[in-house]
XYZ file of C-alpha atoms in Angstrom:
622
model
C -9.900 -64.003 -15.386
C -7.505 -65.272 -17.975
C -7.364 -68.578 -19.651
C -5.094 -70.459 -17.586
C -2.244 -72.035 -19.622
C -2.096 -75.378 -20.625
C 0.847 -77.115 -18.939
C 1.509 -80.661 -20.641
C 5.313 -81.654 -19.654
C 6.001 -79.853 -16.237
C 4.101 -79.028 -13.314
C 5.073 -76.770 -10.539
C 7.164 -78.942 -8.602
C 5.259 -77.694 -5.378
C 2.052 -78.675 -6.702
C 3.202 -82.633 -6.354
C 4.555 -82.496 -3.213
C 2.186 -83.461 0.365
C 1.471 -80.583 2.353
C 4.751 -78.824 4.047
C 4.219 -78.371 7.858
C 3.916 -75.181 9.137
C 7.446 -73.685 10.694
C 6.437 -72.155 13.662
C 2.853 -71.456 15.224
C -0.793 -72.553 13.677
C -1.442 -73.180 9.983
C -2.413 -70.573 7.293
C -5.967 -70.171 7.980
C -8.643 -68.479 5.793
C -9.587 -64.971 7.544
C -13.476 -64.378 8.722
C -15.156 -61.164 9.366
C -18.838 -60.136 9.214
C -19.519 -63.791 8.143
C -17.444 -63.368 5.397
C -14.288 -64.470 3.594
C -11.645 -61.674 3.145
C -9.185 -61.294 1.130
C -5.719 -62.151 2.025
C -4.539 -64.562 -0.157
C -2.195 -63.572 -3.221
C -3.538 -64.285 -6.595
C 0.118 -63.712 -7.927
C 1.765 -66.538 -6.193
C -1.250 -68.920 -6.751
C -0.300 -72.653 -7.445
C -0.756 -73.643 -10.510
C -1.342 -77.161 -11.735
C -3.071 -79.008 -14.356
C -4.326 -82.999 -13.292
C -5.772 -85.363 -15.884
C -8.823 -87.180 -13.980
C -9.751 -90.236 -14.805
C -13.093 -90.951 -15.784
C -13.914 -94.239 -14.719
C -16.763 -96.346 -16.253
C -16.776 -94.108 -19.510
C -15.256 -94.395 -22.811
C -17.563 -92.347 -25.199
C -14.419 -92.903 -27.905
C -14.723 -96.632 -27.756
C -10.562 -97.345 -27.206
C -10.956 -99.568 -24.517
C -9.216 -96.867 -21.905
C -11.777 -95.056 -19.830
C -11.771 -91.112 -20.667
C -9.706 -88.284 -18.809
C -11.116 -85.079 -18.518
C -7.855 -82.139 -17.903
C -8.778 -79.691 -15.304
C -6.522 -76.822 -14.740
C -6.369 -75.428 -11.234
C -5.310 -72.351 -9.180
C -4.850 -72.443 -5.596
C -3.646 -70.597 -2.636
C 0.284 -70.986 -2.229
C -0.932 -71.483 1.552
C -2.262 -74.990 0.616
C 1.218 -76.183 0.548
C 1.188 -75.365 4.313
C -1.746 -76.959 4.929
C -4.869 -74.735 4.143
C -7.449 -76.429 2.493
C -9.787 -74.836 0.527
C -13.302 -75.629 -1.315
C -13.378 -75.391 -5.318
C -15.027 -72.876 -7.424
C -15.560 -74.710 -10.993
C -16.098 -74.387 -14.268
C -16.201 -77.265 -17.278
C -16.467 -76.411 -20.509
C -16.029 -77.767 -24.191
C -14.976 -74.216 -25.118
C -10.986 -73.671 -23.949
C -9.587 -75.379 -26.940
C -11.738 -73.266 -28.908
C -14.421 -74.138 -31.135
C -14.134 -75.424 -35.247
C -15.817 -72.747 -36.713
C -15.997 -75.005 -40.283
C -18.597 -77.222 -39.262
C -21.647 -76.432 -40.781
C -25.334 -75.596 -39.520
C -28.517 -77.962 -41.181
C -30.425 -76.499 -44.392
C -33.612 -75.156 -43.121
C -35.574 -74.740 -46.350
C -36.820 -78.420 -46.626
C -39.252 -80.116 -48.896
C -42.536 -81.211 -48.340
C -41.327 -84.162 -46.028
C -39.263 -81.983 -44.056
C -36.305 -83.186 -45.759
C -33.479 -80.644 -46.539
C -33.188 -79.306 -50.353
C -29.982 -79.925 -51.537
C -29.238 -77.127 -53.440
C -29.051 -75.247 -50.189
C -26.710 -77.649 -48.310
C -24.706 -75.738 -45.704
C -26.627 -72.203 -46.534
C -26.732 -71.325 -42.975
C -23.363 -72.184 -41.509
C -22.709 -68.923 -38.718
C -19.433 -68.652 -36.776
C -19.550 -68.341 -33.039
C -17.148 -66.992 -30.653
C -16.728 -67.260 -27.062
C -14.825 -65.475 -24.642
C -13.184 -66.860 -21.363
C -12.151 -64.008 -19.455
C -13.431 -63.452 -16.039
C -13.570 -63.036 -12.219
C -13.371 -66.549 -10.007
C -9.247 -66.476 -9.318
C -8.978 -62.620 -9.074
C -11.975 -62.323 -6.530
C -12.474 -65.656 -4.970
C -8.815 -67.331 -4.768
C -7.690 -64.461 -2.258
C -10.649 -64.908 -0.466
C -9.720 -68.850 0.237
C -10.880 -70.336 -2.704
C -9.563 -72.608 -5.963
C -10.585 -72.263 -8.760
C -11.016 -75.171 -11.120
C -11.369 -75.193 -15.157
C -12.346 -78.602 -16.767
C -11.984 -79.547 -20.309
C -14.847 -81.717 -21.082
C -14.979 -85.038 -22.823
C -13.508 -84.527 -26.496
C -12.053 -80.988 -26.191
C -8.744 -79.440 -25.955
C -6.207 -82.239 -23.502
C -9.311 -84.351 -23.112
C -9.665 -87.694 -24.618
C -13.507 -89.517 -25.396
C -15.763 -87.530 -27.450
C -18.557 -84.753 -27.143
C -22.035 -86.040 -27.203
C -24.177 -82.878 -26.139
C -25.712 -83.255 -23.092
C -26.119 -87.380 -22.846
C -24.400 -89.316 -19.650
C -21.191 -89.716 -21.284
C -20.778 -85.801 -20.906
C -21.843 -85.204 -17.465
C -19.426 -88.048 -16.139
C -16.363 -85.783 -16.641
C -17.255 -83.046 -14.611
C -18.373 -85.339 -12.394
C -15.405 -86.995 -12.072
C -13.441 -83.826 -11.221
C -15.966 -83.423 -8.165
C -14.919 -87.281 -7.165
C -11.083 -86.494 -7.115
C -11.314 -83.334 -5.333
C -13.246 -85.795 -2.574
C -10.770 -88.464 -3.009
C -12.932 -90.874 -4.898
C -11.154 -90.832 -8.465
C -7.776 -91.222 -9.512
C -5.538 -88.165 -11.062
C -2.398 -87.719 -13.106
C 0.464 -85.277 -13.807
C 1.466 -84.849 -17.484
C 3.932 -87.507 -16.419
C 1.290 -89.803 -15.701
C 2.470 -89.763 -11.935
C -1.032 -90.121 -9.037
C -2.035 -86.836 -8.049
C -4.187 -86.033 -4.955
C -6.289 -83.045 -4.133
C -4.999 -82.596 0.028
C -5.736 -79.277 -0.143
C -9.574 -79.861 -1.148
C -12.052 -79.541 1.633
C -14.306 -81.446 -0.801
C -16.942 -78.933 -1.205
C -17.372 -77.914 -4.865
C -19.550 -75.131 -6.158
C -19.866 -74.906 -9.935
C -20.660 -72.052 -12.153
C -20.697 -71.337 -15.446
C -22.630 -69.708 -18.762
C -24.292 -70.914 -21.831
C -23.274 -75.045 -22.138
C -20.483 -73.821 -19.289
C -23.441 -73.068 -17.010
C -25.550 -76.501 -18.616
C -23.515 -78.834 -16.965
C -23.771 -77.601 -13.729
C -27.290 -78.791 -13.735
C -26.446 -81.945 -15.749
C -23.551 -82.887 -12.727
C -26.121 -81.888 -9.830
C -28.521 -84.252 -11.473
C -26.167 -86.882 -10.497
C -26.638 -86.214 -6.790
C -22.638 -86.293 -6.470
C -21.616 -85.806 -3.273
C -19.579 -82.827 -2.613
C -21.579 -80.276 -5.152
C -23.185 -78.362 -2.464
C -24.129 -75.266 -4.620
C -24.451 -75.015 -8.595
C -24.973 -71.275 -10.108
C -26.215 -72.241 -13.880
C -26.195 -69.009 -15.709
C -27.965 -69.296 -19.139
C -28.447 -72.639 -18.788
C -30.078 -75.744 -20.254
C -32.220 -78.065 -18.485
C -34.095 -80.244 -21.792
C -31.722 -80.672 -25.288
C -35.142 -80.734 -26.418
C -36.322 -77.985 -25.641
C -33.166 -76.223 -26.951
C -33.358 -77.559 -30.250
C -37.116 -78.990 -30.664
C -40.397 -77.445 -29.181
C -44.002 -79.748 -28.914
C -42.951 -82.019 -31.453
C -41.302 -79.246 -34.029
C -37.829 -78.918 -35.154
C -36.926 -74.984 -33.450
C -33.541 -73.523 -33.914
C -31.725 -71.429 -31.071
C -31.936 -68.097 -31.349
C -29.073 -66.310 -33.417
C -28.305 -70.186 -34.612
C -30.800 -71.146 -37.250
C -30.030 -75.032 -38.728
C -27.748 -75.775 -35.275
C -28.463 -79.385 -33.807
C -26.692 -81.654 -31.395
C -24.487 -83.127 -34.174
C -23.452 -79.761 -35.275
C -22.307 -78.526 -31.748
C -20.617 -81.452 -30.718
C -18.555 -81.622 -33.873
C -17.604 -77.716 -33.236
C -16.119 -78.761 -29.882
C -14.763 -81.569 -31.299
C -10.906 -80.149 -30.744
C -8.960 -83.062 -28.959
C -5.989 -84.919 -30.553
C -7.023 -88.196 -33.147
C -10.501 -86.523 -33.066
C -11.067 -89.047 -35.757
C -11.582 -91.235 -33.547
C -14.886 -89.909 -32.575
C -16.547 -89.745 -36.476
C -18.696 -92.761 -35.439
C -20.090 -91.467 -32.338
C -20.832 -88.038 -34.182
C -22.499 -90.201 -36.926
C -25.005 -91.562 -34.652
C -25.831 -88.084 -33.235
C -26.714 -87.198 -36.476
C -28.591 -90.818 -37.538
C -30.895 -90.352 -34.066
C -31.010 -86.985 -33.505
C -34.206 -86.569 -35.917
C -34.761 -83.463 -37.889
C -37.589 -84.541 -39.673
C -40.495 -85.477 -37.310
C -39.090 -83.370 -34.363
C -40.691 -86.123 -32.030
C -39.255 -86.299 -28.391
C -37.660 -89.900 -27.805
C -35.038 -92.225 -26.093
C -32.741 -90.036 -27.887
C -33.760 -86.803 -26.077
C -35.256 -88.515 -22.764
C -31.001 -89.306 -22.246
C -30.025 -85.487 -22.204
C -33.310 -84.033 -20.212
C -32.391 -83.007 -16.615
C -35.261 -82.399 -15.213
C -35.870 -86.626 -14.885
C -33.411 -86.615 -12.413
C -34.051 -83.631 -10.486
C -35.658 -85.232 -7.663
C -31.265 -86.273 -7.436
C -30.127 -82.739 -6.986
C -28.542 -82.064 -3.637
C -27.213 -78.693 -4.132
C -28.532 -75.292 -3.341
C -29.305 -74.010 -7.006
C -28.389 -69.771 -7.467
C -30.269 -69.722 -10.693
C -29.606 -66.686 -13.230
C -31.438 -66.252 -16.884
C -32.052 -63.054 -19.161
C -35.307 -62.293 -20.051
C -34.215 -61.639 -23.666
C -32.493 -64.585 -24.334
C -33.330 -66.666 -27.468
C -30.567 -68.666 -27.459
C -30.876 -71.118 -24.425
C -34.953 -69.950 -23.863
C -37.078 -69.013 -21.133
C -38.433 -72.108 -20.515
C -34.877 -73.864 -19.248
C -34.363 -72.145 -16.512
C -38.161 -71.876 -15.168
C -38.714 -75.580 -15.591
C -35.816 -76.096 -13.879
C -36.848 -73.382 -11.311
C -40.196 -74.603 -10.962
C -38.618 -78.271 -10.075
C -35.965 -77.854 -7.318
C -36.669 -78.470 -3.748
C -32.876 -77.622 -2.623
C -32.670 -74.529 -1.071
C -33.249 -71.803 -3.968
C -32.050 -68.296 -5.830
C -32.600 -66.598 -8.726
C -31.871 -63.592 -10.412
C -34.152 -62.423 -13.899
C -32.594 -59.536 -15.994
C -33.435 -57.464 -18.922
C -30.517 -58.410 -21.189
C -29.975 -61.487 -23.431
C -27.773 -64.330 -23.658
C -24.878 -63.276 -20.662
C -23.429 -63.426 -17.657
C -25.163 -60.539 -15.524
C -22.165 -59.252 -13.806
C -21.561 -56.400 -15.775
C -24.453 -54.778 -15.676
C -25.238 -54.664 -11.584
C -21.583 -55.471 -10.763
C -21.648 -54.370 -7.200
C -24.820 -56.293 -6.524
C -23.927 -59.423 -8.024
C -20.155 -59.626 -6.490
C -21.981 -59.114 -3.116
C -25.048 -61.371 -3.771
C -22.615 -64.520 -4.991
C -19.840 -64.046 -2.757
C -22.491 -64.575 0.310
C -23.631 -67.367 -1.923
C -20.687 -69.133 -2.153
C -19.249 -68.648 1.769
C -22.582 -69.941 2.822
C -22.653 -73.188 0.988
C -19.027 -73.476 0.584
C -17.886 -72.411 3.970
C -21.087 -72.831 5.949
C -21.077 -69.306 6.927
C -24.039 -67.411 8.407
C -23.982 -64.718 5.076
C -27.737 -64.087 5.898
C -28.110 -64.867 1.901
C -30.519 -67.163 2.523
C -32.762 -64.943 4.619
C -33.115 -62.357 1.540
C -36.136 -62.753 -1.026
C -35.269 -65.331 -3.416
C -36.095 -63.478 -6.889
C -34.597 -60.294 -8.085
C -35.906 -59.496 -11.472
C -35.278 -56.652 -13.308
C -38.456 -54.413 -14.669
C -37.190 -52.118 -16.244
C -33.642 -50.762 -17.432
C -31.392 -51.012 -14.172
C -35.071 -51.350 -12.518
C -34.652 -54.085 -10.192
C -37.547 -55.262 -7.548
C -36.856 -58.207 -4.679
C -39.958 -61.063 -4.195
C -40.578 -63.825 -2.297
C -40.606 -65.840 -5.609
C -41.104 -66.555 -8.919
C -43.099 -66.323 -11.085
C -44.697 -63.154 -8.864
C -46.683 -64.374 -5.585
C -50.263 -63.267 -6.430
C -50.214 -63.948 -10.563
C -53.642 -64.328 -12.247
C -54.087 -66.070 -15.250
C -56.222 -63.542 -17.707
C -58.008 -64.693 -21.191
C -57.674 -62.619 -23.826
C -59.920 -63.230 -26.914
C -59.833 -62.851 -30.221
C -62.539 -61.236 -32.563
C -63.220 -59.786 -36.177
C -61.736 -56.137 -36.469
C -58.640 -57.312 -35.263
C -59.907 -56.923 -31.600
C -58.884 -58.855 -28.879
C -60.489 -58.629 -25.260
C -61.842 -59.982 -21.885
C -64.952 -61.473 -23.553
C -65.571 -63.964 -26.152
C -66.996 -63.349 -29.412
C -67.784 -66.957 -30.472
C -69.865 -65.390 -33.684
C -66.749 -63.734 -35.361
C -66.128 -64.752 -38.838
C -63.418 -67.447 -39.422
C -59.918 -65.926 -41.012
C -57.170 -67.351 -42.563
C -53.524 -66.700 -43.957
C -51.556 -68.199 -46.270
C -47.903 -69.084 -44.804
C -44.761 -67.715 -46.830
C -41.027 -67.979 -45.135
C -39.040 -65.090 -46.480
C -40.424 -62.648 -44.122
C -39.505 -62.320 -40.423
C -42.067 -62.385 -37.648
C -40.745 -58.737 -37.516
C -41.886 -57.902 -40.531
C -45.032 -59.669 -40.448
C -45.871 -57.821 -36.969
C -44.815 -54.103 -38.399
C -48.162 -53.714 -39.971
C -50.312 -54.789 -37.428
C -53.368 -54.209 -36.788
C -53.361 -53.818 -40.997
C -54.524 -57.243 -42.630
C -51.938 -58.842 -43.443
C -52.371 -62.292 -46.282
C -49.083 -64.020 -44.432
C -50.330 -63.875 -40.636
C -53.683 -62.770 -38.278
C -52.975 -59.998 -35.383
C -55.280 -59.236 -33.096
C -54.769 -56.168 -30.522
C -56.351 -54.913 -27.329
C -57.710 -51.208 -26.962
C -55.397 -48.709 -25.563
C -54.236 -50.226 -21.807
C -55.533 -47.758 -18.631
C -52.383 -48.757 -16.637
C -49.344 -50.436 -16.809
C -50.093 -54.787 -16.919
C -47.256 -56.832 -15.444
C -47.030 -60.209 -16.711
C -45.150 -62.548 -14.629
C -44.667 -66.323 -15.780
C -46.174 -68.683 -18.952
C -48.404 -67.739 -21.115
C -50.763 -70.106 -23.416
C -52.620 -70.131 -26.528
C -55.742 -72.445 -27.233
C -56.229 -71.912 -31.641
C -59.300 -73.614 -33.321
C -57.966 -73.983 -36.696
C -58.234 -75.634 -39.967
C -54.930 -76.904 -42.008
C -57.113 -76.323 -45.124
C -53.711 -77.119 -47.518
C -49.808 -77.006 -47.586
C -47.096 -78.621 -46.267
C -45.899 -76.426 -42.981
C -46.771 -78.628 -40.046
C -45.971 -75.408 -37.956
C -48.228 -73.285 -36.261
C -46.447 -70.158 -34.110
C -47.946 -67.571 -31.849
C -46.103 -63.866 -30.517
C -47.200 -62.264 -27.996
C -46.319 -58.600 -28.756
C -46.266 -55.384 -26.667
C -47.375 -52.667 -29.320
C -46.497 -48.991 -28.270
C -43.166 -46.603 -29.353
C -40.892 -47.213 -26.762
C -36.823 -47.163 -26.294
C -36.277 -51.021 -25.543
C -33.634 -53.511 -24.435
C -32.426 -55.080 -27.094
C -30.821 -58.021 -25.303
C -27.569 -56.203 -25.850
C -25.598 -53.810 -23.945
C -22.933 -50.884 -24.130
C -20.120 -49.715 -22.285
C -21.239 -46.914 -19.435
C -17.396 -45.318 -19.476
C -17.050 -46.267 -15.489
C -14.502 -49.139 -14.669
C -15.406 -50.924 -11.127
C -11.881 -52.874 -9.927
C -13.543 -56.253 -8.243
C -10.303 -58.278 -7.079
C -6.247 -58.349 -7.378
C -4.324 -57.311 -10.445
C -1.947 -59.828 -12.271
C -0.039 -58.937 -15.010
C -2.054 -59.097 -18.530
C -5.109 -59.367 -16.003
C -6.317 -56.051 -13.937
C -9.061 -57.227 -12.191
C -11.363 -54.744 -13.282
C -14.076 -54.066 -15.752
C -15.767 -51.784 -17.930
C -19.456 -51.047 -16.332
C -22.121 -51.822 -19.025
C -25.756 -50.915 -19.192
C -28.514 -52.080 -21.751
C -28.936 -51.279 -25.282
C -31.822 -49.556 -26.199
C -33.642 -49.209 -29.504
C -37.003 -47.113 -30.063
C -39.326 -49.448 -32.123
C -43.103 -48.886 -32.308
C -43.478 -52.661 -31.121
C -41.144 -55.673 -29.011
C -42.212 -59.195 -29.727
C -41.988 -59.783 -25.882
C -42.599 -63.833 -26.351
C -43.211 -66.306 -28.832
C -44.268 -70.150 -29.031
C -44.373 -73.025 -31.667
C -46.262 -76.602 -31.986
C -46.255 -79.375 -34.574
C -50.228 -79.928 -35.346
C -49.154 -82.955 -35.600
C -48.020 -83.806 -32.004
C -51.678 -82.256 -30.815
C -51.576 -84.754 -28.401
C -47.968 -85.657 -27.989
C -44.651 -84.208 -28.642
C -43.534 -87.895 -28.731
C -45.892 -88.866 -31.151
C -46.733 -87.814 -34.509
C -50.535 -88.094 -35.903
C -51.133 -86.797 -39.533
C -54.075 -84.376 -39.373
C -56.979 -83.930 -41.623
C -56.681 -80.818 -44.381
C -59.480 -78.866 -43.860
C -61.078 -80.834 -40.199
C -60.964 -78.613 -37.156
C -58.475 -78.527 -34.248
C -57.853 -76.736 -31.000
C -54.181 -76.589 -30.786
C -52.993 -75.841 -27.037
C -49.645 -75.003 -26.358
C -46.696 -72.263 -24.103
C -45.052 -69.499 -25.306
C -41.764 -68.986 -23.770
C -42.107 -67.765 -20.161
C -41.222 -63.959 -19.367
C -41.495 -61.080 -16.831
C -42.820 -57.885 -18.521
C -44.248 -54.701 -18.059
C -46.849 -53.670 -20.974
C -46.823 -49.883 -20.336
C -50.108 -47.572 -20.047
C -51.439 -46.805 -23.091
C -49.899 -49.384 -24.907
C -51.591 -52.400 -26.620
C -51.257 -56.161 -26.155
C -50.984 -58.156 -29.360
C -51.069 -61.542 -30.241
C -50.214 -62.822 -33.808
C -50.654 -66.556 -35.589
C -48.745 -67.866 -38.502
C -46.835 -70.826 -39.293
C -42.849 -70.692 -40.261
C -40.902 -68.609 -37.973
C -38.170 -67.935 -40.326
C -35.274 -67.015 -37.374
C -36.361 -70.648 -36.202
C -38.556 -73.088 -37.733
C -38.110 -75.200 -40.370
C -39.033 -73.638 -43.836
C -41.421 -75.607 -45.530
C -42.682 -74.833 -49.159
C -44.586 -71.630 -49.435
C -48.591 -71.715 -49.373
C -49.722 -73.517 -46.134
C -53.495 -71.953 -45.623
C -54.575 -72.202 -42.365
C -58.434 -70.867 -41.412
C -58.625 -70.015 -37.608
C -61.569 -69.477 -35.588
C -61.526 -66.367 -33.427
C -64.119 -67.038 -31.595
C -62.757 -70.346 -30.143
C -59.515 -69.141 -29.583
C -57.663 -67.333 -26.759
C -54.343 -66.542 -25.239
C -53.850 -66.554 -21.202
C -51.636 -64.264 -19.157
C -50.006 -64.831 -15.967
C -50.924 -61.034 -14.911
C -49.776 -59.630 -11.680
C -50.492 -56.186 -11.844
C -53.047 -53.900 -14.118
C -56.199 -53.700 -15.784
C -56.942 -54.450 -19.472
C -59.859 -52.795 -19.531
């Protein structure tokens, strides 16, 4: 689907008028067989309009006016006649674009965490995004519209971005109210505008921040979201830029922070208006202690889950770094609405490229079920797919696997690590440098290595499924330094070809929906990228020793005094092949997403009081 065009002085003249009466027999009606919605609608003479919704009680920009979100819609020429339709949507700070000149935090700090100078803007990285698609070439002739809202501070929008707070969720929210008649609506013109054709029943959808405030709008309890599909998506802002009490980048975006995002989608008119709001994002945001407060409590989700109303299709990638594990299976863990969700191999994406058939199928019953009430069977089917293995993909009753065990692993001298302790093995230590990638510090492994300890299991008998969160309890010693970090991998060691979180183009093309012009409706098939490594860093996990007992509160530690440090690595699905060996590894910066304190941290760990668990499903270790 192609971005549809901003219209700013005339609207379709059709699109303001009330509903025509039909001239002769029954109203267009949406067509029904097998329990499902057919196609019959024309995508080419779709109504297009674009209404400016009034967001009432909010003005994040401080004018005095309350903020308008613009939300661009395509509908059936049929609901001119009197067909009403529910609302596929998707709101986004990313149509205008985003302002690829703002730039990332320094990383390389001082001693107290604050940034060096010298180094100021080192880490600025571009992003792109694209905004093609499927919604109005698949779902409109199938009875659907399809609505695209600019979000507070972007593109037509007035108010400003604030990353995930209250402010934000109101707009989207406010689209849902006007398509049920509960907010108000203007033409360019600034003429009332009413959504007759709207059945009221809204399903969002989205990717990335597109598929965040899905969950932040169901939060709300709005009536009228009956289904959300959050793809990628956030559920904490602090656990997508903080984790137990440390300051952790997203993946690929080292030195990002709420400031930094909002003032990229920062592309409205007079955004000038909005440099004191991004001011305060950056006074409250914290990038020093990392500590969880008012600040973050605002933009975590998961307080107001007990709110959500809609049936949640929930869809993450197993190798995705950016927006981590741990959103979606919090999330997961915490709805009681009627639940699906779908776990695959690549990274940061939309999945319907790579198991195209199966996914058109799977959401289109999704959608006529909560959206038209029809008896799609959807809800009968298992409610996990996850994908094992490249284009390997089993169906179970849930997730994490029904049946998972939690397994300790221990540490020991020789680099061992097994199903018993070994509370007599000699203490060992490292010394903490930050120029060298947890990549490079694993290659070596089981080698000693002065930057890192690895421990490794003996050769596996069978293949060992892991299937949720695994932990790490570390008795350790902060003998000196300044790196409050401590980080743990847990690494799959064995030559293997492996997803790499990306994917390439198979040569097929699989047409999904009607052709427009400069739009076919079709796609290139993808599968996964694979890359032969001797070793895949399968999941990793970070802590603040200083929020030991909070990640709300920070507690200087003793240098040299013993701790047991307990905290999650990022949750996963994976299959640790026969013959291969499980590895865990401890250090302290993770230079793709810590902080970078200075060089020389020692840290003395105690094998024999340590241990990692595993969520295992299937296998034996030994």
């Amino acid at each position: 689907m192609r971005r549809i065009p901003i219209v700013l002085a005339v609207l379709l003249a059709s699109a303001l008028l009330p509903p025509l009466p039909a001239t002769a027999g029954e109203p267009p009606s949406v067509k029904i067989e097998n329990n499902a919605t057919q196609p019959v609608f024309s995508r080419a003479d779709a109504i297009l309009q674009t209404v400016y919704v009034e967001v009432a009680g909010t003005d994040s920009d401080h004018d005095g006016q309350n903020d308008r979100v613009a939300v661009d819609i395509l509908r059936p020429k049929e609901t001119d006649q009197g067909l009403r339709v529910p609302t596929i949507m998707e709101a986004s700070p990313y149509y205008a674009g985003i302002d690829f000149t703002v730039p990332n935090h320094v990383v390389d700090v001082d001693e107290n965490g604050n940034p060096l100078p010298s180094l100021l803007a080192a880490e600025a990285t571009p992003r792109s995004f694209a905004f093609d698609g499927y919604y109005d070439n698949f779902f409109l002739p199938r009875g659907y519209a399809i609505a695209l809202v600019e979000n507070l501070g972007s593109g037509r929008a007035t108010g400003c971005p604030t990353a995930g707070d209250v402010n934000e969720t109101a707009g989207p929210k406010a689209a849902v109210d006007w398509l049920n008649g509960r907010a108000r609506g203007f033409d360019a013109a600034g003429a009332p505008v009413s959504a007759f054709w709207s059945t009221g029943s809204v399903g969002m959808i989205g990717t990335s921040y597109n598929g965040t405030l899905p969950n932040a709008v169901a939060a709300t309890g709005v009536e009228g979201l009956k289904t959300i599909v959050p793809i990628a998506a956030i559920s904490s802002w602090y656990d997508y830029y903080r984790a137990n009490g440390g300051v952790v980048a997203p993946g690929g975006y080292q030195g990002e922070d709420v400031d930094v995002l909002a003032k990229a989608v920062l592309t409205r008119d007079g955004k000038e208006i909005c440099r004191p709001v991004m001011d305060r994002l950056t006074a409250t945001q914290d990038r020093v202690t990392g500590d969880y407060s008012a600040f973050w409590d605002a933009r975590n989700y998961l307080n107001d889950v007990s709110k959500v109303r809609a049936s949640v299709f929930v869809v993450h990638g197993l190798n995705d770094w950016n927006v981590k594990t741990k959103q979606f299976s919090q999330w997961w863990e915490r709805i009681r609405t009627p639940k699906k969700i779908w776990l695959h191999m690549s990274g940061h994406r939309d999945p319907w490229t790579l198991r195209t058939q199966e996914w058109f199928r799977q959401l289109h019953a999704w959608f006529d079920k909560w959206l038209y009430g029809l008896d799609t069977g959807i809800d009968r089917e298992p409610a996990a797919d996850v994908e094992s293995a490249p284009g390997v993909w089993g169906q179970h009753r849930s997730w994490p696997l029904p049946g998972a065990v939690p397994v300790h692993l221990w540490p020991s001298s020789g680099a061992r690590l097994g199903l018993l302790p070994r509370p007599l093995s000699p203490r060992e230590s490292y010394v903490d440098q930050k120029s060298r990638t947890a990549e490079q510090l694993v290659a070596s492994a089981p080698a000693a290595d002065p930057n890192r300890l690895a421990w490794l299991t003996a050769p596996l008998p069978t293949d060992v499924r892991v299937s949720g969160t695994p932990s790490v309890s570390i008795r350790a010693a902060v003998k000196s330094g300044a790196s409050p970090y401590l980080s743990a991998f847990l690494v799959d060691f064995g030559t293997d070809a492996r997803p790499t979180g990306g994917s390439v183009l198979t040569g097929e093309t699989y047409c999904y929906g009607e052709s427009v012009p400069d739009d076919s409706g079709c796609l290139g098939l993808r599968r996964h990228a694979l890359a032969e490594a001797p070793f895949k860093i399968v999941t990793r996990g970070w802590t603040d020793v200083r929020n030991r007992h909070s990640d709300s509160r920070t507690e200087p530690i003793r240098a040299g005094r013993d701790y047991t440090f307990r905290w999650d690595l990022q949750p996963n699905d994976y299959v640790f092949k026969k013959g291969h060996r499980i590895g865990l590894m401890i250090t302290s910066t993770d230079r793709d997403f810590t902080l970078r304190y200075p060089e020389g941290t020692t840290v003395e760990v105690t094998p024999g009081l340590s241990s990692i668990v595993l969520p295992v499903v299937l296998g034996r270790i030994t």
